PDB file of C-alpha atoms and ligand atoms in Angstrom:
ATOM      1  CA  UNK V   1       0.032   0.004  -0.017  1.00  0.00           C
ATOM      2  CA  UNK V   2       1.419   3.411  -1.006  1.00  0.00           C
ATOM      3  CA  UNK V   3       1.348   6.422   1.289  1.00  0.00           C
ATOM      4  CA  UNK V   4      -1.384   7.952  -0.891  1.00  0.00           C
ATOM      5  CA  UNK V   5      -3.417   4.763  -0.703  1.00  0.00           C
ATOM      6  CA  UNK V   6      -2.982   4.605   3.111  1.00  0.00           C
ATOM      7  CA  UNK V   7      -4.222   8.260   3.387  1.00  0.00           C
ATOM      8  CA  UNK V   8      -7.294   7.453   1.254  1.00  0.00           C
ATOM      9  CA  UNK V   9      -8.101   4.389   3.361  1.00  0.00           C
ATOM     10  CA  UNK V  10      -7.592   6.310   6.636  1.00  0.00           C
ATOM     11  CA  UNK V  11     -10.069   9.054   5.355  1.00  0.00           C
ATOM     12  CA  UNK V  12     -12.574   6.479   4.305  1.00  0.00           C
ATOM     13  CA  UNK V  13     -12.232   4.564   7.552  1.00  0.00           C
ATOM     14  CA  UNK V  14     -12.988   7.800   9.407  1.00  0.00           C
ATOM     15  CA  UNK V  15     -16.173   8.151   7.427  1.00  0.00           C
ATOM     16  CA  UNK V  16     -17.183   4.638   8.090  1.00  0.00           C
ATOM     17  CA  UNK V  17     -16.556   5.247  11.737  1.00  0.00           C
ATOM     18  CA  UNK V  18     -18.876   8.230  11.746  1.00  0.00           C
ATOM     19  CA  UNK V  19     -21.699   6.195  10.128  1.00  0.00           C
ATOM     20  CA  UNK V  20     -21.220   2.802  11.791  1.00  0.00           C
ATOM     21  CA  UNK V  21     -19.623   3.212  15.234  1.00  0.00           C
ATOM     22  CA  UNK V  22     -21.784   6.351  15.960  1.00  0.00           C
ATOM     23  CA  UNK V  23     -25.108   4.805  14.918  1.00  0.00           C
ATOM     24  CA  UNK V  24     -27.655   4.714  17.722  1.00  0.00           C
ATOM     25  CA  UNK V  25     -28.246   0.987  17.433  1.00  0.00           C
ATOM     26  CA  UNK V  26     -24.439   0.343  17.887  1.00  0.00           C
ATOM     27  CA  UNK V  27     -23.870   2.906  20.512  1.00  0.00           C
ATOM     28  CA  UNK V  28     -27.027   2.544  22.685  1.00  0.00           C
ATOM     29  CA  UNK V  29     -29.633  -0.104  22.070  1.00  0.00           C
ATOM     30  CA  UNK V  30     -32.456   0.709  24.516  1.00  0.00           C
ATOM     31  CA  UNK V  31     -34.084  -2.697  24.222  1.00  0.00           C
ATOM     32  CA  UNK V  32     -31.039  -4.893  24.953  1.00  0.00           C
ATOM     33  CA  UNK V  33     -29.799  -2.519  27.625  1.00  0.00           C
ATOM     34  CA  UNK V  34     -33.129  -2.938  29.391  1.00  0.00           C
ATOM     35  CA  UNK V  35     -33.212  -6.682  28.783  1.00  0.00           C
ATOM     36  CA  UNK V  36     -29.834  -7.087  30.452  1.00  0.00           C
ATOM     37  CA  UNK V  37     -31.378  -5.972  33.734  1.00  0.00           C
ATOM     38  CA  UNK V  38     -33.151  -9.268  33.954  1.00  0.00           C
ATOM     39  CA  UNK V  39     -36.651  -7.808  34.350  1.00  0.00           C
ATOM     40  CA  UNK V  40     -38.180  -9.397  31.274  1.00  0.00           C
ATOM     41  CA  UNK V  41     -41.393 -11.379  31.824  1.00  0.00           C
ATOM     42  CA  UNK V  42     -42.107 -14.734  30.266  1.00  0.00           C
ATOM     43  CA  UNK V  43     -44.239 -12.996  27.618  1.00  0.00           C
ATOM     44  CA  UNK V  44     -41.299 -10.563  26.806  1.00  0.00           C
ATOM     45  CA  UNK V  45     -38.985 -13.601  26.440  1.00  0.00           C
ATOM     46  CA  UNK V  46     -41.461 -15.430  24.297  1.00  0.00           C
ATOM     47  CA  UNK V  47     -41.910 -12.410  22.100  1.00  0.00           C
ATOM     48  CA  UNK V  48     -38.110 -11.935  21.745  1.00  0.00           C
ATOM     49  CA  UNK V  49     -37.784 -15.688  20.855  1.00  0.00           C
ATOM     50  CA  UNK V  50     -40.471 -15.466  18.154  1.00  0.00           C
ATOM     51  CA  UNK V  51     -39.159 -12.180  16.589  1.00  0.00           C
ATOM     52  CA  UNK V  52     -35.599 -13.289  16.668  1.00  0.00           C
ATOM     53  CA  UNK V  53     -36.569 -16.618  15.040  1.00  0.00           C
ATOM     54  CA  UNK V  54     -38.129 -14.767  12.024  1.00  0.00           C
ATOM     55  CA  UNK V  55     -34.925 -12.696  11.635  1.00  0.00           C
ATOM     56  CA  UNK V  56     -32.823 -15.887  12.028  1.00  0.00           C
ATOM     57  CA  UNK V  57     -34.705 -17.643   9.250  1.00  0.00           C
ATOM     58  CA  UNK V  58     -34.756 -14.724   6.783  1.00  0.00           C
ATOM     59  CA  UNK V  59     -31.093 -14.119   7.469  1.00  0.00           C
ATOM     60  CA  UNK V  60     -30.534 -17.526   5.806  1.00  0.00           C
ATOM     61  CA  UNK V  61     -32.352 -16.289   2.635  1.00  0.00           C
ATOM     62  CA  UNK V  62     -30.468 -13.075   2.620  1.00  0.00           C
ATOM     63  CA  UNK V  63     -27.153 -14.936   2.967  1.00  0.00           C
ATOM     64  CA  UNK V  64     -28.048 -17.124  -0.017  1.00  0.00           C
ATOM     65  CA  UNK V  65     -28.826 -13.966  -2.029  1.00  0.00           C
ATOM     66  CA  UNK V  66     -25.367 -12.601  -1.046  1.00  0.00           C
ATOM     67  CA  UNK V  67     -23.723 -15.730  -2.340  1.00  0.00           C
ATOM     68  CA  UNK V  68     -25.644 -15.589  -5.592  1.00  0.00           C
ATOM     69  CA  UNK V  69     -24.552 -11.965  -6.029  1.00  0.00           C
ATOM     70  CA  UNK V  70     -20.948 -12.497  -4.832  1.00  0.00           C
ATOM     71  CA  UNK V  71     -18.416 -10.702  -7.131  1.00  0.00           C
ATOM     72  CA  UNK V  72     -15.644 -13.331  -6.914  1.00  0.00           C
ATOM     73  CA  UNK V  73     -15.000 -16.905  -5.816  1.00  0.00           C
ATOM     74  CA  UNK V  74     -13.464 -15.961  -2.554  1.00  0.00           C
ATOM     75  CA  UNK V  75     -16.479 -13.910  -1.521  1.00  0.00           C
ATOM     76  CA  UNK V  76     -18.726 -16.708  -2.751  1.00  0.00           C
ATOM     77  CA  UNK V  77     -17.025 -19.304  -0.587  1.00  0.00           C
ATOM     78  CA  UNK V  78     -16.693 -17.017   2.506  1.00  0.00           C
ATOM     79  CA  UNK V  79     -20.511 -16.558   2.209  1.00  0.00           C
ATOM     80  CA  UNK V  80     -21.001 -20.197   1.878  1.00  0.00           C
ATOM     81  CA  UNK V  81     -19.106 -20.880   5.112  1.00  0.00           C
ATOM     82  CA  UNK V  82     -21.710 -18.829   6.964  1.00  0.00           C
ATOM     83  CA  UNK V  83     -24.744 -20.258   5.125  1.00  0.00           C
ATOM     84  CA  UNK V  84     -23.776 -23.881   5.453  1.00  0.00           C
ATOM     85  CA  UNK V  85     -22.862 -23.445   9.069  1.00  0.00           C
ATOM     86  CA  UNK V  86     -26.116 -21.741   9.719  1.00  0.00           C
ATOM     87  CA  UNK V  87     -27.926 -24.678   8.194  1.00  0.00           C
ATOM     88  CA  UNK V  88     -26.121 -27.382  10.087  1.00  0.00           C
ATOM     89  CA  UNK V  89     -22.545 -28.008   8.853  1.00  0.00           C
ATOM     90  CA  UNK V  90     -20.238 -27.896  11.797  1.00  0.00           C
ATOM     91  CA  UNK V  91     -16.919 -25.883  11.555  1.00  0.00           C
ATOM     92  CA  UNK V  92     -14.003 -28.181  11.389  1.00  0.00           C
ATOM     93  CA  UNK V  93     -10.683 -26.905  12.688  1.00  0.00           C
ATOM     94  CA  UNK V  94      -7.637 -27.379  10.397  1.00  0.00           C
ATOM     95  CA  UNK V  95      -6.466 -30.219  12.630  1.00  0.00           C
ATOM     96  CA  UNK V  96      -9.707 -32.092  11.807  1.00  0.00           C
ATOM     97  CA  UNK V  97     -11.464 -31.957  15.265  1.00  0.00           C
ATOM     98  CA  UNK V  98     -14.491 -30.085  16.171  1.00  0.00           C
ATOM     99  CA  UNK V  99     -17.596 -32.283  15.724  1.00  0.00           C
ATOM    100  CA  UNK V 100     -19.102 -32.339  19.144  1.00  0.00           C
ATOM    101  CA  UNK V 101     -21.837 -34.900  18.517  1.00  0.00           C
ATOM    102  CA  UNK V 102     -23.245 -37.773  20.774  1.00  0.00           C
ATOM    103  CA  UNK V 103     -25.644 -39.940  18.806  1.00  0.00           C
ATOM    104  CA  UNK V 104     -28.248 -37.657  17.157  1.00  0.00           C
ATOM    105  CA  UNK V 105     -27.587 -34.909  19.588  1.00  0.00           C
ATOM    106  CA  UNK V 106     -25.407 -31.869  18.890  1.00  0.00           C
ATOM    107  CA  UNK V 107     -24.383 -29.780  21.806  1.00  0.00           C
ATOM    108  CA  UNK V 108     -23.905 -26.128  20.667  1.00  0.00           C
ATOM    109  CA  UNK V 109     -21.738 -25.547  23.765  1.00  0.00           C
ATOM    110  CA  UNK V 110     -19.088 -27.876  22.309  1.00  0.00           C
ATOM    111  CA  UNK V 111     -19.524 -27.098  18.631  1.00  0.00           C
ATOM    112  CA  UNK V 112     -16.574 -25.195  17.209  1.00  0.00           C
ATOM    113  CA  UNK V 113     -16.864 -21.512  16.432  1.00  0.00           C
ATOM    114  CA  UNK V 114     -14.067 -21.353  13.883  1.00  0.00           C
ATOM    115  CA  UNK V 115     -12.621 -23.505  11.041  1.00  0.00           C
ATOM    116  CA  UNK V 116     -14.251 -24.413   7.756  1.00  0.00           C
ATOM    117  CA  UNK V 117     -17.353 -26.328   6.588  1.00  0.00           C
ATOM    118  CA  UNK V 118     -15.284 -27.822   3.740  1.00  0.00           C
ATOM    119  CA  UNK V 119     -15.006 -31.580   4.297  1.00  0.00           C
ATOM    120  CA  UNK V 120     -17.072 -31.392   7.496  1.00  0.00           C
ATOM    121  CA  UNK V 121     -20.384 -32.949   8.474  1.00  0.00           C
ATOM    122  CA  UNK V 122     -23.917 -31.838   8.168  1.00  0.00           C
ATOM    123  CA  UNK V 123     -26.112 -32.560  11.195  1.00  0.00           C
ATOM    124  CA  UNK V 124     -29.776 -31.563  11.369  1.00  0.00           C
ATOM    125  CA  UNK V 125     -29.360 -30.862  15.077  1.00  0.00           C
ATOM    126  CA  UNK V 126     -26.440 -28.409  14.351  1.00  0.00           C
ATOM    127  CA  UNK V 127     -28.789 -25.914  12.493  1.00  0.00           C
ATOM    128  CA  UNK V 128     -28.903 -22.654  14.381  1.00  0.00           C
ATOM    129  CA  UNK V 129     -32.660 -22.576  13.836  1.00  0.00           C
ATOM    130  CA  UNK V 130     -32.961 -25.863  15.633  1.00  0.00           C
ATOM    131  CA  UNK V 131     -30.991 -24.457  18.574  1.00  0.00           C
ATOM    132  CA  UNK V 132     -33.556 -21.658  18.683  1.00  0.00           C
ATOM    133  CA  UNK V 133     -36.372 -24.131  18.573  1.00  0.00           C
ATOM    134  CA  UNK V 134     -34.868 -26.032  21.514  1.00  0.00           C
ATOM    135  CA  UNK V 135     -34.406 -22.729  23.351  1.00  0.00           C
ATOM    136  CA  UNK V 136     -38.041 -21.806  22.885  1.00  0.00           C
ATOM    137  CA  UNK V 137     -39.604 -25.091  23.954  1.00  0.00           C
ATOM    138  CA  UNK V 138     -39.644 -24.436  27.657  1.00  0.00           C
ATOM    139  CA  UNK V 139     -41.333 -21.176  26.837  1.00  0.00           C
ATOM    140  CA  UNK V 140     -44.301 -23.067  25.421  1.00  0.00           C
ATOM    141  CA  UNK V 141     -43.352 -22.317  21.815  1.00  0.00           C
ATOM    142  CA  UNK V 142     -43.104 -25.169  19.254  1.00  0.00           C
ATOM    143  CA  UNK V 143     -41.635 -25.391  15.768  1.00  0.00           C
ATOM    144  CA  UNK V 144     -44.802 -24.080  14.143  1.00  0.00           C
ATOM    145  CA  UNK V 145     -44.753 -20.891  16.351  1.00  0.00           C
ATOM    146  CA  UNK V 146     -41.376 -19.864  15.097  1.00  0.00           C
ATOM    147  CA  UNK V 147     -39.594 -18.350  12.118  1.00  0.00           C
ATOM    148  CA  UNK V 148     -42.435 -17.652   9.710  1.00  0.00           C
ATOM    149  CA  UNK V 149     -43.271 -14.313   8.210  1.00  0.00           C
ATOM    150  CA  UNK V 150     -46.802 -14.499   9.741  1.00  0.00           C
ATOM    151  CA  UNK V 151     -45.174 -14.470  13.239  1.00  0.00           C
ATOM    152  CA  UNK V 152     -43.465 -11.198  12.646  1.00  0.00           C
ATOM    153  CA  UNK V 153     -44.410  -7.678  13.760  1.00  0.00           C
ATOM    154  CA  UNK V 154     -44.269  -4.971  11.035  1.00  0.00           C
ATOM    155  CA  UNK V 155     -40.968  -3.720  12.399  1.00  0.00           C
ATOM    156  CA  UNK V 156     -39.461  -7.203  12.439  1.00  0.00           C
ATOM    157  CA  UNK V 157     -40.583  -7.723   8.869  1.00  0.00           C
ATOM    158  CA  UNK V 158     -39.141  -4.425   7.805  1.00  0.00           C
ATOM    159  CA  UNK V 159     -35.779  -5.499   9.159  1.00  0.00           C
ATOM    160  CA  UNK V 160     -36.017  -8.805   7.223  1.00  0.00           C
ATOM    161  CA  UNK V 161     -36.933  -7.142   4.016  1.00  0.00           C
ATOM    162  CA  UNK V 162     -34.014  -4.673   4.442  1.00  0.00           C
ATOM    163  CA  UNK V 163     -31.618  -7.660   4.950  1.00  0.00           C
ATOM    164  CA  UNK V 164     -32.823  -9.172   1.667  1.00  0.00           C
ATOM    165  CA  UNK V 165     -32.612  -5.884  -0.220  1.00  0.00           C
ATOM    166  CA  UNK V 166     -29.294  -4.494   1.150  1.00  0.00           C
ATOM    167  CA  UNK V 167     -27.337  -7.426   2.707  1.00  0.00           C
ATOM    168  CA  UNK V 168     -28.271  -9.502  -0.341  1.00  0.00           C
ATOM    169  CA  UNK V 169     -27.888  -6.607  -2.847  1.00  0.00           C
ATOM    170  CA  UNK V 170     -26.624  -7.147  -6.377  1.00  0.00           C
ATOM    171  CA  UNK V 171     -24.289  -4.212  -6.065  1.00  0.00           C
ATOM    172  CA  UNK V 172     -21.177  -5.520  -4.322  1.00  0.00           C
ATOM    173  CA  UNK V 173     -20.329  -2.124  -2.608  1.00  0.00           C
ATOM    174  CA  UNK V 174     -23.837  -1.898  -1.165  1.00  0.00           C
ATOM    175  CA  UNK V 175     -23.688  -5.491   0.055  1.00  0.00           C
ATOM    176  CA  UNK V 176     -20.250  -5.052   1.571  1.00  0.00           C
ATOM    177  CA  UNK V 177     -21.436  -1.977   3.464  1.00  0.00           C
ATOM    178  CA  UNK V 178     -24.420  -3.979   4.881  1.00  0.00           C
ATOM    179  CA  UNK V 179     -22.098  -6.821   5.910  1.00  0.00           C
ATOM    180  CA  UNK V 180     -19.744  -4.563   7.564  1.00  0.00           C
ATOM    181  CA  UNK V 181     -22.579  -2.818   9.412  1.00  0.00           C
ATOM    182  CA  UNK V 182     -24.160  -6.143  10.536  1.00  0.00           C
ATOM    183  CA  UNK V 183     -20.720  -7.445  11.834  1.00  0.00           C
ATOM    184  CA  UNK V 184     -20.081  -4.323  13.746  1.00  0.00           C
ATOM    185  CA  UNK V 185     -23.567  -4.212  15.162  1.00  0.00           C
ATOM    186  CA  UNK V 186     -23.293  -7.902  16.189  1.00  0.00           C
ATOM    187  CA  UNK V 187     -19.880  -7.283  17.872  1.00  0.00           C
ATOM    188  CA  UNK V 188     -21.174  -4.389  19.817  1.00  0.00           C
ATOM    189  CA  UNK V 189     -22.274  -6.456  22.776  1.00  0.00           C
ATOM    190  CA  UNK V 190     -25.979  -7.094  22.270  1.00  0.00           C
ATOM    191  CA  UNK V 191     -25.427 -10.900  22.577  1.00  0.00           C
ATOM    192  CA  UNK V 192     -23.894 -10.419  26.026  1.00  0.00           C
ATOM    193  CA  UNK V 193     -26.840  -8.211  27.139  1.00  0.00           C
ATOM    194  CA  UNK V 194     -29.427 -10.766  26.044  1.00  0.00           C
ATOM    195  CA  UNK V 195     -27.476 -13.523  27.730  1.00  0.00           C
ATOM    196  CA  UNK V 196     -27.441 -11.501  31.004  1.00  0.00           C
ATOM    197  CA  UNK V 197     -31.157 -11.056  30.890  1.00  0.00           C
ATOM    198  CA  UNK V 198     -31.893 -14.655  29.851  1.00  0.00           C
ATOM    199  CA  UNK V 199     -29.667 -15.991  32.686  1.00  0.00           C
ATOM    200  CA  UNK V 200     -31.606 -13.965  35.212  1.00  0.00           C
ATOM    201  CA  UNK V 201     -34.875 -15.160  33.796  1.00  0.00           C
ATOM    202  CA  UNK V 202     -33.687 -18.757  33.829  1.00  0.00           C
ATOM    203  CA  UNK V 203     -32.729 -18.584  37.465  1.00  0.00           C
ATOM    204  CA  UNK V 204     -35.916 -16.896  38.460  1.00  0.00           C
ATOM    205  CA  UNK V 205     -38.483 -18.971  36.710  1.00  0.00           C
ATOM    206  CA  UNK V 206     -37.353 -21.215  33.807  1.00  0.00           C
ATOM    207  CA  UNK V 207     -34.496 -23.624  34.788  1.00  0.00           C
ATOM    208  CA  UNK V 208     -34.879 -25.721  31.613  1.00  0.00           C
ATOM    209  CA  UNK V 209     -33.962 -22.804  29.339  1.00  0.00           C
ATOM    210  CA  UNK V 210     -31.072 -23.789  26.999  1.00  0.00           C
ATOM    211  CA  UNK V 211     -28.916 -20.745  26.221  1.00  0.00           C
ATOM    212  CA  UNK V 212     -26.612 -22.346  23.731  1.00  0.00           C
ATOM    213  CA  UNK V 213     -28.012 -20.474  20.709  1.00  0.00           C
ATOM    214  CA  UNK V 214     -27.060 -17.242  22.334  1.00  0.00           C
ATOM    215  CA  UNK V 215     -23.757 -18.163  23.948  1.00  0.00           C
ATOM    216  CA  UNK V 216     -22.468 -19.785  20.706  1.00  0.00           C
ATOM    217  CA  UNK V 217     -23.144 -16.624  18.691  1.00  0.00           C
ATOM    218  CA  UNK V 218     -21.526 -14.419  21.424  1.00  0.00           C
ATOM    219  CA  UNK V 219     -18.377 -16.519  21.134  1.00  0.00           C
ATOM    220  CA  UNK V 220     -18.362 -16.238  17.322  1.00  0.00           C
ATOM    221  CA  UNK V 221     -18.716 -12.444  17.495  1.00  0.00           C
ATOM    222  CA  UNK V 222     -15.768 -12.063  19.811  1.00  0.00           C
ATOM    223  CA  UNK V 223     -13.679 -13.565  17.011  1.00  0.00           C
ATOM    224  CA  UNK V 224     -15.249 -11.616  14.175  1.00  0.00           C
ATOM    225  CA  UNK V 225     -14.739  -8.279  15.968  1.00  0.00           C
ATOM    226  CA  UNK V 226     -10.944  -8.729  15.451  1.00  0.00           C
ATOM    227  CA  UNK V 227     -11.292  -9.141  11.613  1.00  0.00           C
ATOM    228  CA  UNK V 228     -13.504  -6.190  10.648  1.00  0.00           C
ATOM    229  CA  UNK V 229     -10.638  -3.692   9.976  1.00  0.00           C
ATOM    230  CA  UNK V 230      -9.039  -6.186   7.541  1.00  0.00           C
ATOM    231  CA  UNK V 231     -12.365  -6.754   5.714  1.00  0.00           C
ATOM    232  CA  UNK V 232     -12.800  -2.971   5.301  1.00  0.00           C
ATOM    233  CA  UNK V 233      -9.269  -2.667   3.786  1.00  0.00           C
ATOM    234  CA  UNK V 234      -9.953  -5.597   1.427  1.00  0.00           C
ATOM    235  CA  UNK V 235     -13.202  -4.008   0.222  1.00  0.00           C
ATOM    236  CA  UNK V 236     -11.641  -0.666  -0.279  1.00  0.00           C
ATOM    237  CA  UNK V 237      -9.060  -2.007  -2.630  1.00  0.00           C
ATOM    238  CA  UNK V 238     -11.370  -4.208  -4.737  1.00  0.00           C
ATOM    239  CA  UNK V 239     -11.632  -2.827  -8.367  1.00  0.00           C
ATOM    240  CA  UNK V 240     -14.902  -0.947  -8.797  1.00  0.00           C
ATOM    241  CA  UNK V 241     -15.434  -0.280  -5.152  1.00  0.00           C
ATOM    242  CA  UNK V 242     -17.792   2.600  -4.500  1.00  0.00           C
ATOM    243  CA  UNK V 243     -17.371   4.418  -1.240  1.00  0.00           C
ATOM    244  CA  UNK V 244     -20.832   6.221  -1.369  1.00  0.00           C
ATOM    245  CA  UNK V 245     -22.718   3.046  -1.997  1.00  0.00           C
ATOM    246  CA  UNK V 246     -20.881   1.270   0.753  1.00  0.00           C
ATOM    247  CA  UNK V 247     -21.725   3.977   3.188  1.00  0.00           C
ATOM    248  CA  UNK V 248     -25.416   4.078   2.153  1.00  0.00           C
ATOM    249  CA  UNK V 249     -25.599   0.320   2.418  1.00  0.00           C
ATOM    250  CA  UNK V 250     -24.148   0.377   5.942  1.00  0.00           C
ATOM    251  CA  UNK V 251     -26.432   3.236   7.167  1.00  0.00           C
ATOM    252  CA  UNK V 252     -29.587   1.786   5.665  1.00  0.00           C
ATOM    253  CA  UNK V 253     -28.842  -1.636   7.014  1.00  0.00           C
ATOM    254  CA  UNK V 254     -28.283  -0.236  10.554  1.00  0.00           C
ATOM    255  CA  UNK V 255     -31.596   1.774  10.266  1.00  0.00           C
ATOM    256  CA  UNK V 256     -33.215  -1.630   9.583  1.00  0.00           C
ATOM    257  CA  UNK V 257     -31.470  -3.226  12.611  1.00  0.00           C
ATOM    258  CA  UNK V 258     -32.713  -0.366  14.719  1.00  0.00           C
ATOM    259  CA  UNK V 259     -36.298  -0.735  13.583  1.00  0.00           C
ATOM    260  CA  UNK V 260     -36.177  -4.313  14.775  1.00  0.00           C
ATOM    261  CA  UNK V 261     -35.073  -3.442  18.273  1.00  0.00           C
ATOM    262  CA  UNK V 262     -37.113  -0.373  18.575  1.00  0.00           C
ATOM    263  CA  UNK V 263     -40.088  -2.491  17.743  1.00  0.00           C
ATOM    264  CA  UNK V 264     -39.350  -4.922  20.479  1.00  0.00           C
ATOM    265  CA  UNK V 265     -38.816  -1.926  22.857  1.00  0.00           C
ATOM    266  CA  UNK V 266     -42.155  -0.421  21.960  1.00  0.00           C
ATOM    267  CA  UNK V 267     -43.805  -3.798  22.330  1.00  0.00           C
ATOM    268  CA  UNK V 268     -42.521  -4.424  25.844  1.00  0.00           C
ATOM    269  CA  UNK V 269     -43.361  -0.869  26.964  1.00  0.00           C
ATOM    270  CA  UNK V 270     -46.807  -1.362  25.504  1.00  0.00           C
ATOM    271  CA  UNK V 271     -47.346  -4.469  27.537  1.00  0.00           C
ATOM    272  CA  UNK V 272     -46.262  -2.680  30.732  1.00  0.00           C
ATOM    273  CA  UNK V 273     -48.435   0.304  30.129  1.00  0.00           C
ATOM    274  CA  UNK V 274     -51.507  -1.789  29.199  1.00  0.00           C
TER     275      UNK V 274
HETATM  276 FE1  FE2 J 301     -26.471 -18.166  13.412  1.00  0.00          FE
END
């Protein structure tokens, strides 16, 4: 990288910081901040499980679109690592270990958070959606209560449509901006806030609650957070990269994320007021 290139990248990084790292949903998420206090009722937790399950399902569709629209083989494969893992292919470490299975059961607590899906195994019970189904069972929610469009509130559905439109965009700069935004949002600590609240709820009234879906994702994000600067650099030097479209993709995507959490926040306040 020449001095001029380094200066350009630094200027662009500053603009990205202003959009992504200063966005309200990254800086202060009212819902997850409240949730972390552990005051959520059973109805609040059920509502969270249901709305998150719709997002989780439609994320899979957005990820597939991202792969279809990938600009090069490397991006295509990186997208497939995420998609296949989401669907139930366990990450295998380079040394070959990492399949934590006992019979038909797959314990997410023991499933690897890094490695590759290449040459690894598919297990139905390793699908992230199935972990969420398992989580929701003690709350009285079954498979048919989760993950469908009809279960979503308007704000959750808006978020899902924005994921399909922006994260899965045909334009690579827009899609890269959305990916970068989603990764930074996910690494900003919301998993930990949800885990804190869910742990309190489990202790108080729901001992059978399995938190593995949440703790596994939290572990993954801690690793992703370290890579985002490299990803930004790589995108920046890709031929045809468009800074404005990247920034618009990132900002619009975070507005979609914010709509999701603000919807949950309005719902829980509504329940309290009623
Ligand atoms: Fe996942």
